[in-house]
Amino acid sequence: MQNIFSFNKSFIILKKELKHIFLSPIAYIFSAIFLAVSGIYFFSRFFIISQNDMRDYFSILPIILSLIIPPITMGLLSSEFSSGSYELISTQSVSTLEIIIGKFLSAVIFMLFALLPTIMYPITLLLLGRLDLGPVIGGYIGSVFLISALCSIGIFASSITKNQIIALIVALAIMIFLNVFLKLISLLFPSLTNVMDFISGDYHFNSIARGVLDFRDIIYFLSITTIFLYLSNIALENRK
């Protein structure tokens, strides 16, 4: 009989995964790399061209997150497969969807913690001069949606293989495709711009980061998140 979804069970998995992630040196290494790269880029733009806004920072954020999130999510399910612990979990009264939601939320929460120190960037700009807060607020709201979508892709990649390196490569390929490759295609072939923008994560994120919340952009990220979590659930169901 199909288990009825229970968030309590997902919450138990969430706590377990958060404890594992926050004790993982790999997670801290890549979150430190994220802060170092984003910090160097932001402050170099600020001091070199005296740019008192965060447009350039948010424009590069999808690429940085596309490189950082795959190593964080690659082992969420694939490590369970290779160690055999997933079989133990799946025999208990926990549905595949509860497992996926718990692991997905753990990755999202960790990445939001990694993003939190970047609040010092707009604070610095406010202390040193005037700052248009609209695009800044939009950029951070968009970051939440972007992180959720990318973490769902990472979960999917981890759900289809027991090899963490393969999971890393698959997640990286999908994220680069959505946030970089489609943007390049629109630049090379202007006639395809409308189509590429429609499916490009980078386009929708930068639209939100301009400070104008368009429901089409929000629906895009919610759709990407839902699709990849659904595909992850199918992948786990097929393992039964």
Tab-separated table of C-alpha atoms in Angstrom:
chain	number	residue	atom	x	y	z
A	1	MET	CA	0.000	0.000	0.000
A	2	GLN	CA	1.308	3.455	-0.980
A	3	ASN	CA	2.570	5.473	1.977
A	4	ILE	CA	0.784	8.762	2.635
A	5	PHE	CA	3.218	11.676	2.533
A	6	SER	CA	4.230	12.856	5.991
A	7	PHE	CA	6.351	15.961	6.453
A	8	ASN	CA	7.328	14.676	9.921
A	9	LYS	CA	9.278	11.859	8.265
A	10	SER	CA	10.834	14.312	5.808
A	11	PHE	CA	11.780	16.505	8.770
A	12	ILE	CA	13.596	13.587	10.424
A	13	ILE	CA	15.559	13.009	7.214
A	14	LEU	CA	16.158	16.767	6.937
A	15	LYS	CA	17.720	16.922	10.412
A	16	LYS	CA	19.882	13.875	9.685
A	17	GLU	CA	21.116	15.312	6.386
A	18	LEU	CA	21.761	18.776	7.813
A	19	LYS	CA	23.874	17.240	10.552
A	20	HIS	CA	25.795	15.262	7.937
A	21	ILE	CA	26.277	18.266	5.623
A	22	PHE	CA	27.334	20.643	8.384
A	23	LEU	CA	29.907	18.100	9.568
A	24	SER	CA	31.173	17.456	6.041
A	25	PRO	CA	34.520	19.100	5.186
A	26	ILE	CA	33.658	18.972	1.480
A	27	ALA	CA	30.572	21.122	2.057
A	28	TYR	CA	32.600	23.713	3.943
A	29	ILE	CA	35.360	23.701	1.349
A	30	PHE	CA	32.966	24.457	-1.490
A	31	SER	CA	30.956	26.994	0.498
A	32	ALA	CA	34.262	28.729	1.352
A	33	ILE	CA	35.162	28.682	-2.348
A	34	PHE	CA	31.755	30.191	-3.117
A	35	LEU	CA	32.273	33.029	-0.630
A	36	ALA	CA	35.853	33.617	-1.793
A	37	VAL	CA	34.988	33.761	-5.491
A	38	SER	CA	31.866	35.882	-5.028
A	39	GLY	CA	33.666	38.181	-2.574
A	40	ILE	CA	36.671	38.702	-4.842
A	41	TYR	CA	34.402	39.412	-7.804
A	42	PHE	CA	32.165	41.819	-5.877
A	43	PHE	CA	34.898	43.838	-4.180
A	44	SER	CA	37.100	43.941	-7.304
A	45	ARG	CA	34.200	45.472	-9.234
A	46	PHE	CA	33.535	47.892	-6.375
A	47	PHE	CA	37.106	49.133	-5.956
A	48	ILE	CA	38.141	49.050	-9.630
A	49	ILE	CA	35.144	50.775	-11.221
A	50	SER	CA	33.516	52.172	-8.046
A	51	GLN	CA	30.218	50.509	-8.915
A	52	ASN	CA	27.803	51.192	-6.070
A	53	ASP	CA	25.287	48.464	-6.918
A	54	MET	CA	25.122	44.677	-7.079
A	55	ARG	CA	24.030	44.141	-10.683
A	56	ASP	CA	27.301	42.575	-11.775
A	57	TYR	CA	27.387	40.341	-8.702
A	58	PHE	CA	23.923	38.948	-9.328
A	59	SER	CA	24.642	38.559	-13.044
A	60	ILE	CA	27.492	36.135	-12.272
A	61	LEU	CA	25.750	34.348	-9.369
A	62	PRO	CA	23.963	31.681	-11.506
A	63	ILE	CA	27.312	30.554	-12.920
A	64	ILE	CA	28.991	30.436	-9.500
A	65	LEU	CA	26.118	28.462	-7.966
A	66	SER	CA	26.097	26.095	-10.946
A	67	LEU	CA	29.703	25.206	-10.105
A	68	ILE	CA	29.254	25.024	-6.311
A	69	ILE	CA	25.964	23.173	-5.805
A	70	PRO	CA	26.783	19.915	-7.704
A	71	PRO	CA	29.586	18.935	-5.270
A	72	ILE	CA	27.220	19.629	-2.364
A	73	THR	CA	24.371	17.495	-3.723
A	74	MET	CA	26.276	14.717	-5.536
A	75	GLY	CA	26.336	12.348	-2.566
A	76	LEU	CA	22.878	12.975	-1.112
A	77	LEU	CA	21.466	9.830	-2.726
A	78	SER	CA	24.319	8.246	-4.683
A	79	SER	CA	26.345	7.682	-1.497
A	80	GLU	CA	23.334	5.924	0.017
A	81	PHE	CA	23.170	3.620	-3.034
A	82	SER	CA	26.876	2.756	-2.989
A	83	SER	CA	26.966	2.085	0.763
A	84	GLY	CA	23.760	0.048	0.733
A	85	SER	CA	22.118	2.245	3.368
A	86	TYR	CA	19.360	3.285	0.968
A	87	GLU	CA	18.018	-0.261	0.935
A	88	LEU	CA	17.745	-0.070	4.718
A	89	ILE	CA	15.884	3.239	4.574
A	90	SER	CA	13.558	2.107	1.786
A	91	THR	CA	12.454	-0.950	3.774
A	92	GLN	CA	11.176	1.303	6.547
A	93	SER	CA	7.829	3.125	6.431
A	94	VAL	CA	9.302	6.070	4.525
A	95	SER	CA	8.139	6.958	1.023
A	96	THR	CA	10.509	7.949	-1.760
A	97	LEU	CA	8.946	11.420	-1.846
A	98	GLU	CA	9.599	11.899	1.884
A	99	ILE	CA	13.243	10.945	1.337
A	100	ILE	CA	13.593	13.336	-1.595
A	101	ILE	CA	11.919	16.279	0.162
A	102	GLY	CA	14.072	15.823	3.275
A	103	LYS	CA	17.312	15.684	1.313
A	104	PHE	CA	16.261	18.505	-1.013
A	105	LEU	CA	15.443	20.851	1.872
A	106	SER	CA	18.739	20.041	3.584
A	107	ALA	CA	20.681	21.106	0.473
A	108	VAL	CA	18.612	24.289	0.079
A	109	ILE	CA	19.003	25.274	3.728
A	110	PHE	CA	22.754	24.708	3.659
A	111	MET	CA	23.149	26.831	0.523
A	112	LEU	CA	21.073	29.612	2.064
A	113	PHE	CA	23.419	29.547	5.057
A	114	ALA	CA	26.335	29.782	2.615
A	115	LEU	CA	24.643	32.759	0.921
A	116	LEU	CA	23.883	34.526	4.217
A	117	PRO	CA	27.368	36.110	4.706
A	118	THR	CA	27.004	37.906	1.352
A	119	ILE	CA	24.523	40.229	3.092
A	120	MET	CA	27.664	42.135	4.056
A	121	TYR	CA	27.994	43.281	0.430
A	122	PRO	CA	24.883	45.506	0.336
A	123	ILE	CA	25.565	46.576	3.945
A	124	THR	CA	29.015	47.748	2.823
A	125	LEU	CA	27.499	49.659	-0.085
A	126	LEU	CA	24.933	51.288	2.217
A	127	LEU	CA	27.669	52.429	4.596
A	128	LEU	CA	29.776	53.863	1.774
A	129	GLY	CA	27.060	55.491	-0.310
A	130	ARG	CA	23.559	55.343	-1.696
A	131	LEU	CA	22.138	52.021	-2.814
A	132	ASP	CA	18.968	51.142	-4.696
A	133	LEU	CA	17.509	48.445	-2.447
A	134	GLY	CA	14.910	47.235	-4.970
A	135	PRO	CA	17.320	45.231	-7.163
A	136	VAL	CA	19.173	43.977	-4.075
A	137	ILE	CA	16.000	42.593	-2.501
A	138	GLY	CA	14.966	41.180	-5.867
A	139	GLY	CA	18.373	39.582	-6.287
A	140	TYR	CA	18.184	37.776	-2.945
A	141	ILE	CA	14.595	36.664	-3.542
A	142	GLY	CA	15.678	35.355	-6.934
A	143	SER	CA	18.636	33.608	-5.279
A	144	VAL	CA	16.260	31.569	-3.109
A	145	PHE	CA	14.331	30.396	-6.172
A	146	LEU	CA	17.548	29.768	-8.112
A	147	ILE	CA	19.114	27.735	-5.297
A	148	SER	CA	15.942	25.663	-4.973
A	149	ALA	CA	15.906	24.891	-8.697
A	150	LEU	CA	19.608	24.005	-8.810
A	151	CYS	CA	19.374	21.818	-5.693
A	152	SER	CA	16.480	19.901	-7.278
A	153	ILE	CA	18.687	19.277	-10.317
A	154	GLY	CA	21.465	18.087	-8.018
A	155	ILE	CA	19.071	15.729	-6.228
A	156	PHE	CA	17.938	14.312	-9.579
A	157	ALA	CA	21.511	13.705	-10.724
A	158	SER	CA	22.278	11.965	-7.434
A	159	SER	CA	19.144	9.804	-7.738
A	160	ILE	CA	20.101	8.161	-11.034
A	161	THR	CA	23.511	6.746	-10.143
A	162	LYS	CA	25.507	5.336	-7.246
A	163	ASN	CA	28.651	7.003	-8.587
A	164	GLN	CA	29.120	10.444	-7.043
A	165	ILE	CA	31.415	11.649	-9.835
A	166	ILE	CA	28.789	10.804	-12.452
A	167	ALA	CA	26.176	12.600	-10.330
A	168	LEU	CA	28.491	15.627	-10.195
A	169	ILE	CA	29.006	15.644	-13.968
A	170	VAL	CA	25.301	15.206	-14.778
A	171	ALA	CA	24.244	17.992	-12.403
A	172	LEU	CA	26.995	20.289	-13.664
A	173	ALA	CA	26.043	19.646	-17.298
A	174	ILE	CA	22.342	20.422	-16.739
A	175	MET	CA	23.066	23.566	-14.708
A	176	ILE	CA	25.628	24.911	-17.189
A	177	PHE	CA	23.199	24.175	-20.013
A	178	LEU	CA	20.401	26.173	-18.349
A	179	ASN	CA	22.525	29.062	-17.060
A	180	VAL	CA	25.353	29.450	-19.583
A	181	PHE	CA	24.884	27.496	-22.809
A	182	LEU	CA	21.399	28.822	-23.597
A	183	LYS	CA	22.627	32.367	-23.007
A	184	LEU	CA	25.482	31.836	-25.470
A	185	ILE	CA	23.092	30.436	-28.079
A	186	SER	CA	20.881	33.529	-27.801
A	187	LEU	CA	23.956	35.730	-28.333
A	188	LEU	CA	25.143	33.733	-31.341
A	189	PHE	CA	21.691	33.326	-32.883
A	190	PRO	CA	19.553	36.410	-32.109
A	191	SER	CA	16.574	34.884	-33.935
A	192	LEU	CA	16.378	32.243	-31.168
A	193	THR	CA	16.573	34.737	-28.314
A	194	ASN	CA	12.911	34.506	-27.284
A	195	VAL	CA	12.988	30.705	-27.170
A	196	MET	CA	16.313	30.575	-25.316
A	197	ASP	CA	15.193	33.201	-22.813
A	198	PHE	CA	12.017	31.217	-22.108
A	199	ILE	CA	14.002	28.155	-20.943
A	200	SER	CA	17.100	29.911	-19.587
A	201	GLY	CA	17.520	30.010	-15.821
A	202	ASP	CA	20.010	32.863	-16.111
A	203	TYR	CA	17.477	35.029	-17.956
A	204	HIS	CA	14.684	34.472	-15.428
A	205	PHE	CA	17.014	35.025	-12.467
A	206	ASN	CA	18.362	38.298	-13.833
A	207	SER	CA	14.810	39.393	-14.549
A	208	ILE	CA	13.961	39.016	-10.841
A	209	ALA	CA	17.300	40.587	-9.840
A	210	ARG	CA	16.304	43.791	-11.636
A	211	GLY	CA	13.853	44.338	-8.784
A	212	VAL	CA	10.613	43.532	-10.603
A	213	LEU	CA	8.848	40.353	-9.502
A	214	ASP	CA	7.219	38.769	-12.537
A	215	PHE	CA	5.087	35.691	-11.856
A	216	ARG	CA	6.399	34.148	-15.080
A	217	ASP	CA	9.909	34.085	-13.604
A	218	ILE	CA	8.698	32.643	-10.295
A	219	ILE	CA	6.605	30.011	-12.099
A	220	TYR	CA	9.676	29.092	-14.165
A	221	PHE	CA	11.790	28.279	-11.093
A	222	LEU	CA	8.927	26.517	-9.316
A	223	SER	CA	8.370	24.435	-12.463
A	224	ILE	CA	12.049	23.473	-12.751
A	225	THR	CA	12.119	22.522	-9.067
A	226	THR	CA	8.939	20.465	-9.309
A	227	ILE	CA	9.977	18.696	-12.528
A	228	PHE	CA	13.348	17.555	-11.226
A	229	LEU	CA	11.980	16.495	-7.842
A	230	TYR	CA	9.317	14.515	-9.689
A	231	LEU	CA	11.961	12.876	-11.890
A	232	SER	CA	13.968	12.065	-8.756
A	233	ASN	CA	10.927	10.405	-7.237
A	234	ILE	CA	10.463	8.308	-10.382
A	235	ALA	CA	14.138	7.279	-10.274
A	236	LEU	CA	13.809	6.117	-6.651
A	237	GLU	CA	10.522	4.313	-7.336
A	238	ASN	CA	12.224	2.408	-10.140
A	239	ARG	CA	14.846	1.170	-7.685
A	240	LYS	CA	12.235	-0.687	-5.652
